[in-house]
PDB file of C-alpha atoms in Angstrom:
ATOM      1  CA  UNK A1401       4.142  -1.105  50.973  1.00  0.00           C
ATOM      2  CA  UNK A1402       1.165   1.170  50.738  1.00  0.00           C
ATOM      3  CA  UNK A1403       1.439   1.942  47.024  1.00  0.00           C
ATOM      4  CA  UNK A1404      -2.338   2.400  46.446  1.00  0.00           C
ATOM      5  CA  UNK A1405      -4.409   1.036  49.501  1.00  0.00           C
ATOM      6  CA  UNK A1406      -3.469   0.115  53.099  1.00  0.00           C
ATOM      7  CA  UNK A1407      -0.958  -2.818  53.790  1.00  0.00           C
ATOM      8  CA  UNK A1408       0.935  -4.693  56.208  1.00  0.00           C
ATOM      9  CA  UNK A1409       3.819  -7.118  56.650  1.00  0.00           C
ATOM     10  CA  UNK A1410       4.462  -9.691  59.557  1.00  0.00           C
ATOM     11  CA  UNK A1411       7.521 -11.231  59.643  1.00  0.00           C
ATOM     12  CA  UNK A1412       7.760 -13.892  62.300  1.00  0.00           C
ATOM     13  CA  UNK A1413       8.809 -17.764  63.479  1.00  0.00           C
ATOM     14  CA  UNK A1414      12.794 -17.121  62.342  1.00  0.00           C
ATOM     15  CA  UNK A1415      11.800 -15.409  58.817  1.00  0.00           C
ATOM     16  CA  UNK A1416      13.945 -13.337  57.109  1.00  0.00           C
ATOM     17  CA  UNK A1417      13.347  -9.976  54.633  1.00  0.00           C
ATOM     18  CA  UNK A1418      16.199  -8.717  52.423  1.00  0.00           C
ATOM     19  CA  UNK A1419      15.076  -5.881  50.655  1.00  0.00           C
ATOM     20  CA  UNK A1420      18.116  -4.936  48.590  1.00  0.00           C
ATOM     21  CA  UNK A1421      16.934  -1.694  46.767  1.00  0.00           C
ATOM     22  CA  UNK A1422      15.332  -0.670  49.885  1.00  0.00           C
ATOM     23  CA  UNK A1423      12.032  -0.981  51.517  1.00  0.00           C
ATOM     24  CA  UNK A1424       9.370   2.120  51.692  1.00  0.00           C
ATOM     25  CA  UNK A1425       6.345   1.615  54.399  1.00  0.00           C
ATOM     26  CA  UNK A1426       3.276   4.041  53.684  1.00  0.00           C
ATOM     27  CA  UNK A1427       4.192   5.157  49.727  1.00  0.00           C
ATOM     28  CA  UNK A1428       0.635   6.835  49.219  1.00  0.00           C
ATOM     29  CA  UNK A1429      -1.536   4.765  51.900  1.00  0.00           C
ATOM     30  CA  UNK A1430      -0.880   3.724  55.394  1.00  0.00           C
ATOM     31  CA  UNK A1431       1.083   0.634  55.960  1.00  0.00           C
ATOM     32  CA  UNK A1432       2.602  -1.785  58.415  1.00  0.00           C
ATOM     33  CA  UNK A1433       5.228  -3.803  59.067  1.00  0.00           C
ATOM     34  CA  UNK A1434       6.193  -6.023  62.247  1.00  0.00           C
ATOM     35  CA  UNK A1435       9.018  -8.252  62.946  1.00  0.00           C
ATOM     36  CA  UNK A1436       8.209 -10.415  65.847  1.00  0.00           C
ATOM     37  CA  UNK A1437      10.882 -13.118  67.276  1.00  0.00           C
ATOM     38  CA  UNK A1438       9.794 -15.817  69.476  1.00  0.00           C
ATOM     39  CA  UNK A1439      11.166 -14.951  72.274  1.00  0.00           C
ATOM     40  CA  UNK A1440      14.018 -17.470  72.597  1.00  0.00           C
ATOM     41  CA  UNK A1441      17.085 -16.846  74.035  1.00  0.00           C
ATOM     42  CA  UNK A1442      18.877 -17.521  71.524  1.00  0.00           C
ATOM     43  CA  UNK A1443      19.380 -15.855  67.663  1.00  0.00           C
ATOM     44  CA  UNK A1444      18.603 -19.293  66.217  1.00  0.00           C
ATOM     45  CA  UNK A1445      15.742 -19.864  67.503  1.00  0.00           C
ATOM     46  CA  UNK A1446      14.241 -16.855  67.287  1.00  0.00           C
ATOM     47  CA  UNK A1447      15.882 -13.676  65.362  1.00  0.00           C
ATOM     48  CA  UNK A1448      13.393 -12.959  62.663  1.00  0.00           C
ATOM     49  CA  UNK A1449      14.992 -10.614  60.293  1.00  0.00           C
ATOM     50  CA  UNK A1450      14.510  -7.884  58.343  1.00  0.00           C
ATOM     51  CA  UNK A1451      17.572  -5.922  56.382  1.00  0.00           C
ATOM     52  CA  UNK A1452      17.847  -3.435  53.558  1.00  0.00           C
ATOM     53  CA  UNK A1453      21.765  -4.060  53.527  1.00  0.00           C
ATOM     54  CA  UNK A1454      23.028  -1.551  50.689  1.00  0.00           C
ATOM     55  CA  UNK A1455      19.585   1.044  50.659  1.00  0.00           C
ATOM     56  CA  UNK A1456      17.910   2.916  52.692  1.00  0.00           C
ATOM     57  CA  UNK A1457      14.225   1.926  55.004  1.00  0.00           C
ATOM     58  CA  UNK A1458      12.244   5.033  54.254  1.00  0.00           C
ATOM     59  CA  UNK A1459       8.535   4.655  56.816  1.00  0.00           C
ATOM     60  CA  UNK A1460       6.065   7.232  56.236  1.00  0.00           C
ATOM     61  CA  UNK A1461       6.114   8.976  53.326  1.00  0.00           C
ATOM     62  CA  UNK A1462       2.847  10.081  51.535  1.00  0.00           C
ATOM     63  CA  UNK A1463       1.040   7.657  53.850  1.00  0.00           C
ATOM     64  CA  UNK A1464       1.566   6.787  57.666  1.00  0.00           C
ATOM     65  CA  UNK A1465       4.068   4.286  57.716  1.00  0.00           C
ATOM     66  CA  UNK A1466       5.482   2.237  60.836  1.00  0.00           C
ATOM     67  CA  UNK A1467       7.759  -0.413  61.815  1.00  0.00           C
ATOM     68  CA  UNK A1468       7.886  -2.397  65.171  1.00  0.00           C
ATOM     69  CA  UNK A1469      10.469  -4.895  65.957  1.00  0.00           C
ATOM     70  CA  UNK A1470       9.967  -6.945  69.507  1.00  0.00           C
ATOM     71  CA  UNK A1471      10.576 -10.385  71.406  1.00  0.00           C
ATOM     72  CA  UNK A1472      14.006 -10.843  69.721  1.00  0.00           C
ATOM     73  CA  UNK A1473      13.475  -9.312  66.143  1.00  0.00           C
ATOM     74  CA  UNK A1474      16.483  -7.850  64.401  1.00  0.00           C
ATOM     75  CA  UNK A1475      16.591  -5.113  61.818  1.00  0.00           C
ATOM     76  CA  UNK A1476      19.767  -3.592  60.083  1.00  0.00           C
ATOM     77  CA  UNK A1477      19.724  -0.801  56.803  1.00  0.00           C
ATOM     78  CA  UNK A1478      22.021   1.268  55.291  1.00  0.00           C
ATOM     79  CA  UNK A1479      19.517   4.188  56.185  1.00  0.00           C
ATOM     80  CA  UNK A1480      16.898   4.539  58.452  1.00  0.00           C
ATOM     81  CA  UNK A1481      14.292   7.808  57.089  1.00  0.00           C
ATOM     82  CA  UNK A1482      11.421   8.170  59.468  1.00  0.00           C
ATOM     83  CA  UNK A1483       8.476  10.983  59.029  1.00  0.00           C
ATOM     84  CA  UNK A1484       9.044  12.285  54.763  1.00  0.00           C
ATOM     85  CA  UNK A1485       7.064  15.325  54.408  1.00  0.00           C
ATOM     86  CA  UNK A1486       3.598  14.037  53.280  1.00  0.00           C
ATOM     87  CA  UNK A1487       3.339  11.962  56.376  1.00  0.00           C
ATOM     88  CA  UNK A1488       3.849  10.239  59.968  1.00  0.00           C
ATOM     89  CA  UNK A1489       6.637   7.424  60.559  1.00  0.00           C
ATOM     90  CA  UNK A1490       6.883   5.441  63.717  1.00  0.00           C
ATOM     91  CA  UNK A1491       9.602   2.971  64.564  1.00  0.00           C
ATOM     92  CA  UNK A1492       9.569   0.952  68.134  1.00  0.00           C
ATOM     93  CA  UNK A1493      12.419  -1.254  69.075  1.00  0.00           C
ATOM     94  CA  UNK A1494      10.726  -3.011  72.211  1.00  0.00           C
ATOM     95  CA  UNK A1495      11.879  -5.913  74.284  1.00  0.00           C
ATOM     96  CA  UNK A1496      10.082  -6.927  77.573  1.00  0.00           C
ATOM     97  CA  UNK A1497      12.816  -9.849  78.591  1.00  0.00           C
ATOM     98  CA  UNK A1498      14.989  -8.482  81.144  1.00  0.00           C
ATOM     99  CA  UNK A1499      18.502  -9.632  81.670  1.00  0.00           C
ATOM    100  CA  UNK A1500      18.230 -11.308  77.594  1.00  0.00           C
ATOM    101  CA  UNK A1501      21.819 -11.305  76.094  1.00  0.00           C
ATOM    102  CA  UNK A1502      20.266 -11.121  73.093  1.00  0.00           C
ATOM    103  CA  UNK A1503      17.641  -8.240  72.415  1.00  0.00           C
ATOM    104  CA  UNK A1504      15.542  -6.971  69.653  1.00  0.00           C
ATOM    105  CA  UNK A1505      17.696  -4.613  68.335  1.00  0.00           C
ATOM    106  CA  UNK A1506      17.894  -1.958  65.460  1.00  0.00           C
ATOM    107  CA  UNK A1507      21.296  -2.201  64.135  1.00  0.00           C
ATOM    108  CA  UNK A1508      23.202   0.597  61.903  1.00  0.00           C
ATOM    109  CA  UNK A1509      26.304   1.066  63.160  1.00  0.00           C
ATOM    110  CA  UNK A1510      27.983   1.942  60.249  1.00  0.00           C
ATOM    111  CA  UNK A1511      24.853   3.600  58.747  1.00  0.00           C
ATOM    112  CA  UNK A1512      22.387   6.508  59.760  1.00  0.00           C
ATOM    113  CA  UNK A1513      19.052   7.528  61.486  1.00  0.00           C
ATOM    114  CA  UNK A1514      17.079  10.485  60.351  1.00  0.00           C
ATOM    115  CA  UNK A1515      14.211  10.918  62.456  1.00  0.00           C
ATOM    116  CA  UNK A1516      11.539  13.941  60.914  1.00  0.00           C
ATOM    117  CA  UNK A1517      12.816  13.982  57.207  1.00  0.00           C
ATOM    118  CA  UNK A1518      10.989  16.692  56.675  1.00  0.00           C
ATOM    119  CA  UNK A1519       7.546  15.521  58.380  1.00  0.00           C
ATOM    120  CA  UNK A1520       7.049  13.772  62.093  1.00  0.00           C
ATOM    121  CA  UNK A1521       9.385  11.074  62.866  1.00  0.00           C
ATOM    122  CA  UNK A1522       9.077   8.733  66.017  1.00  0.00           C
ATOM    123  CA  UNK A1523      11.652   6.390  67.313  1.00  0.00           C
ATOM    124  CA  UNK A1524      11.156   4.300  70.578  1.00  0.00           C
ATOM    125  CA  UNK A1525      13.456   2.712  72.028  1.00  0.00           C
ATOM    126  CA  UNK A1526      11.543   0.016  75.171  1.00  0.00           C
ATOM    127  CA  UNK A1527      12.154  -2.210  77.384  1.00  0.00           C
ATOM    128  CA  UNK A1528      15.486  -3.675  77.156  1.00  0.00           C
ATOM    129  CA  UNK A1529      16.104  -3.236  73.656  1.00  0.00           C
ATOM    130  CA  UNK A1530      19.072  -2.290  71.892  1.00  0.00           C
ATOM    131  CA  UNK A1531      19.252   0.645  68.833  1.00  0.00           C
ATOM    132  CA  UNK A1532      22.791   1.581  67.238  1.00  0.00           C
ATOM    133  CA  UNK A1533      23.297   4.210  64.698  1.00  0.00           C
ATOM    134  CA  UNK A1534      26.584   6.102  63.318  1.00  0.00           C
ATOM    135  CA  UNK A1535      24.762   9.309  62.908  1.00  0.00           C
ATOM    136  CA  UNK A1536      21.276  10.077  64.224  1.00  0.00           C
ATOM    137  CA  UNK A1537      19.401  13.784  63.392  1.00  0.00           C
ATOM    138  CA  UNK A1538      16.102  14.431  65.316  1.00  0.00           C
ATOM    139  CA  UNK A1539      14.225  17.329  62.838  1.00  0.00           C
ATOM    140  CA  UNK A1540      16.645  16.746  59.870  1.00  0.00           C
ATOM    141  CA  UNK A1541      14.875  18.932  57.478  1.00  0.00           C
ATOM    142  CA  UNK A1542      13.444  22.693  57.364  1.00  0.00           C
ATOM    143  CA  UNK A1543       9.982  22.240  58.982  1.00  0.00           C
ATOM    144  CA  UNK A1544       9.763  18.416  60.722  1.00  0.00           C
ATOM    145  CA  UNK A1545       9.541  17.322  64.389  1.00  0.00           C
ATOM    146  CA  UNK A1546      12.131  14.313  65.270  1.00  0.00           C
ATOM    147  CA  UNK A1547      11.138  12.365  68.493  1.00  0.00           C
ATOM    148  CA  UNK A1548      12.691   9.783  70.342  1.00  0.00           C
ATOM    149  CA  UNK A1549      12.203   8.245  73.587  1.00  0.00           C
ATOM    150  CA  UNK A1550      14.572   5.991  75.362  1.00  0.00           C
ATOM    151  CA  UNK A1551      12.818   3.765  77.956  1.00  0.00           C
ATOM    152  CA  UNK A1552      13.163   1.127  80.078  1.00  0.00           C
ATOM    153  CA  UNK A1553      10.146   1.169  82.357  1.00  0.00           C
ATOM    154  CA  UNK A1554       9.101  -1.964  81.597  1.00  0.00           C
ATOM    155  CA  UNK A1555      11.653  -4.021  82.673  1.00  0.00           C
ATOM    156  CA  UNK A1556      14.564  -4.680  85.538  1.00  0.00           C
ATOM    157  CA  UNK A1557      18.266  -4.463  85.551  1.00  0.00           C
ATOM    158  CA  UNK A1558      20.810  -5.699  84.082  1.00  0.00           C
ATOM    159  CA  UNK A1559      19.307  -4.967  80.478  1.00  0.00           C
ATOM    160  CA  UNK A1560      18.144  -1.892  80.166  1.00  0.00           C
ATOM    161  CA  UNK A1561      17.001  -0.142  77.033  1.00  0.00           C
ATOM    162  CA  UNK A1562      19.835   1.314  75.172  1.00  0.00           C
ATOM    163  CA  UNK A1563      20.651   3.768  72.371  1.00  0.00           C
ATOM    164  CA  UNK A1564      24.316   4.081  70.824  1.00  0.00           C
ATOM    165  CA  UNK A1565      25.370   6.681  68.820  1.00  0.00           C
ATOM    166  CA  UNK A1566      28.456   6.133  67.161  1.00  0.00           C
ATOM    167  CA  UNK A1567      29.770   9.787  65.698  1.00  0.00           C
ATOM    168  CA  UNK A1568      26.952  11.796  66.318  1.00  0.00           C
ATOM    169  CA  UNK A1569      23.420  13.009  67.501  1.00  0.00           C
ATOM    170  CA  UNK A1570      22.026  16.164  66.292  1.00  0.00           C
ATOM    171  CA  UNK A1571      18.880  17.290  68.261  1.00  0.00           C
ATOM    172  CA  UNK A1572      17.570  19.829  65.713  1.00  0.00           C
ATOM    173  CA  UNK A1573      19.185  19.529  62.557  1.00  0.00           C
ATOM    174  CA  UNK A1574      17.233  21.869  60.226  1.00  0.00           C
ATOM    175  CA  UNK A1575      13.781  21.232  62.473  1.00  0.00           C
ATOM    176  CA  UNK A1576      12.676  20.613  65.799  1.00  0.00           C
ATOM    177  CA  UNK A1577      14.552  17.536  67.550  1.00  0.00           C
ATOM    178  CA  UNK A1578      13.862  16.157  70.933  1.00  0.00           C
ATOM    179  CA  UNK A1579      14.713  13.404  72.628  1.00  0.00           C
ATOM    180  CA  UNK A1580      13.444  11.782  76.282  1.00  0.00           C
ATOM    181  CA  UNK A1581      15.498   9.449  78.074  1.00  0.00           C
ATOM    182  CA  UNK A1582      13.575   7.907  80.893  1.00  0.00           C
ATOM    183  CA  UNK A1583      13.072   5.110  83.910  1.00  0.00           C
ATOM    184  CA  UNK A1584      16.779   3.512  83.444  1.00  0.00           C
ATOM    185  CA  UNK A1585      16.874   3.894  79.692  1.00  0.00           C
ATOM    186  CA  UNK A1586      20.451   4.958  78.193  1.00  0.00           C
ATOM    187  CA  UNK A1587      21.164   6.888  75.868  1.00  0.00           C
ATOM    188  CA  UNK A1588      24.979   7.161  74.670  1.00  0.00           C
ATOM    189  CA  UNK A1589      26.314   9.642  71.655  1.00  0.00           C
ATOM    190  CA  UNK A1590      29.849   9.478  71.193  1.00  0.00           C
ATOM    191  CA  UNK A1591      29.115  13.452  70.650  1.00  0.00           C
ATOM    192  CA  UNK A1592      25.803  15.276  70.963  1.00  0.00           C
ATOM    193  CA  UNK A1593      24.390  18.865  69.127  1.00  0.00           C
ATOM    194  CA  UNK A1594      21.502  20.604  69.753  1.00  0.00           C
ATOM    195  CA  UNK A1595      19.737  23.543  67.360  1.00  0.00           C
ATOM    196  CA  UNK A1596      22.537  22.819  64.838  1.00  0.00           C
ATOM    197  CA  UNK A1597      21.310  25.509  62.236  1.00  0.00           C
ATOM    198  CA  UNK A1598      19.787  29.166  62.501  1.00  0.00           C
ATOM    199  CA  UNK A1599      15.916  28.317  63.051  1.00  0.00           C
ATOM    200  CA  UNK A1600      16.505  24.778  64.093  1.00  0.00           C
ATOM    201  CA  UNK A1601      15.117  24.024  67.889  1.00  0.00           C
ATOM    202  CA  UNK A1602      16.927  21.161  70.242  1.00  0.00           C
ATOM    203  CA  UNK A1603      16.281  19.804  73.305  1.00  0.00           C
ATOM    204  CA  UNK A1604      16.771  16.980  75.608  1.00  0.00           C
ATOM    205  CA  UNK A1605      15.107  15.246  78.726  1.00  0.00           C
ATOM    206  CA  UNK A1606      16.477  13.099  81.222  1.00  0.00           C
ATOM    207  CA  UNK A1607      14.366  11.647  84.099  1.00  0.00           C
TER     208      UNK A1607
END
């Protein structure tokens, strides 16, 4: 998406996406892709889908590329890249349903998140959404800035917004990583590193 002008992708009302050699938002122009459920509480009548199941979802790369998943959306890869070096990548998980057993989620349980490969990378986690990864870097390369923000400020208990990391979560990698976890949001590495190489910066925020 992108390859030569701006673009954009909505994928809504139950739809599904399977990109199986991969999907790349912003090639060389600024591009956009949502996945919007409709808000049901149930995966049937609502879980629009999008899936790269044996490649990797690479957003932002020479142009500004970002995803956003909400009211029930679902999203699984074998590789989440966020921020390349010629450009910006956003991705926002975001759920405003409180209490919904089953959230828009980001699911890659088995697979991993590299937020700032080697530009600026954004994830969001909001709401009472749900984000999984095996292995998640913040700043994986020499040079990029890897954000992420865990928040549930816009809901109530008992779903809050949560991150799982299955193996591990690098804040800093080869870059700067940082991540905020905020207003009842959880984050939850099964191990956590920060400033993992000489020049790399990590940090973390809790409030």
């Amino acid at each position: 998406l992108g390859a030569s002008g701006e673009a954009s992708l909505t994928i809504t009302g139950g739809a599904e996406v399977i990109a199986r050699g991969g999907l790349l938002v912003g090639q060389d122009a600024e591009a956009k892709v949502l996945v919007k459920g409709t808000g049901q509480d149930l995966p049937s009548l609502g879980g629009s889908f999008l899936s790269a199941p044996d490649a990797a979802v690479t957003v932002g790369i020479n142009g500004r590329g970002e995803i956003k998943l909400e009211d029930g959306a679902f999203m699984s890869a074998a590789e989440v890249l966020i921020g390349s070096p010629g450009a910006p990548g956003v991705v926002t998980v975001d759920d405003t349903r409180p209490g919904n057993p089953f959230p828009t989620k980001l699911a890659l349980s088995q697979g991993n998140v590299f937020v700032g490969d080697g530009g600026r990378g954004s994830l969001r986690v909001l709401g009472s959404a749900d984000a999984q990864a095996n292995i998640m870097r913040l700043g994986n390369e020499t040079g990029s800035i890897g954000l992420l923000r865990v928040s549930a400020e816009t809901v109530a208990a008992p779903r809050l917004a949560t991150l799982a990391v299955g193996t591990l979560l690098i804040a800093g990698f080869s870059g700067r990583g940082s991540f905020l976890v905020e207003a009842g949001g959880v984050l939850n590495p099964k191990e956590a590193s920060f400033g993992l190489t000489e020049g790399s910066r990590g940090s973390g925020f809790l409030e």
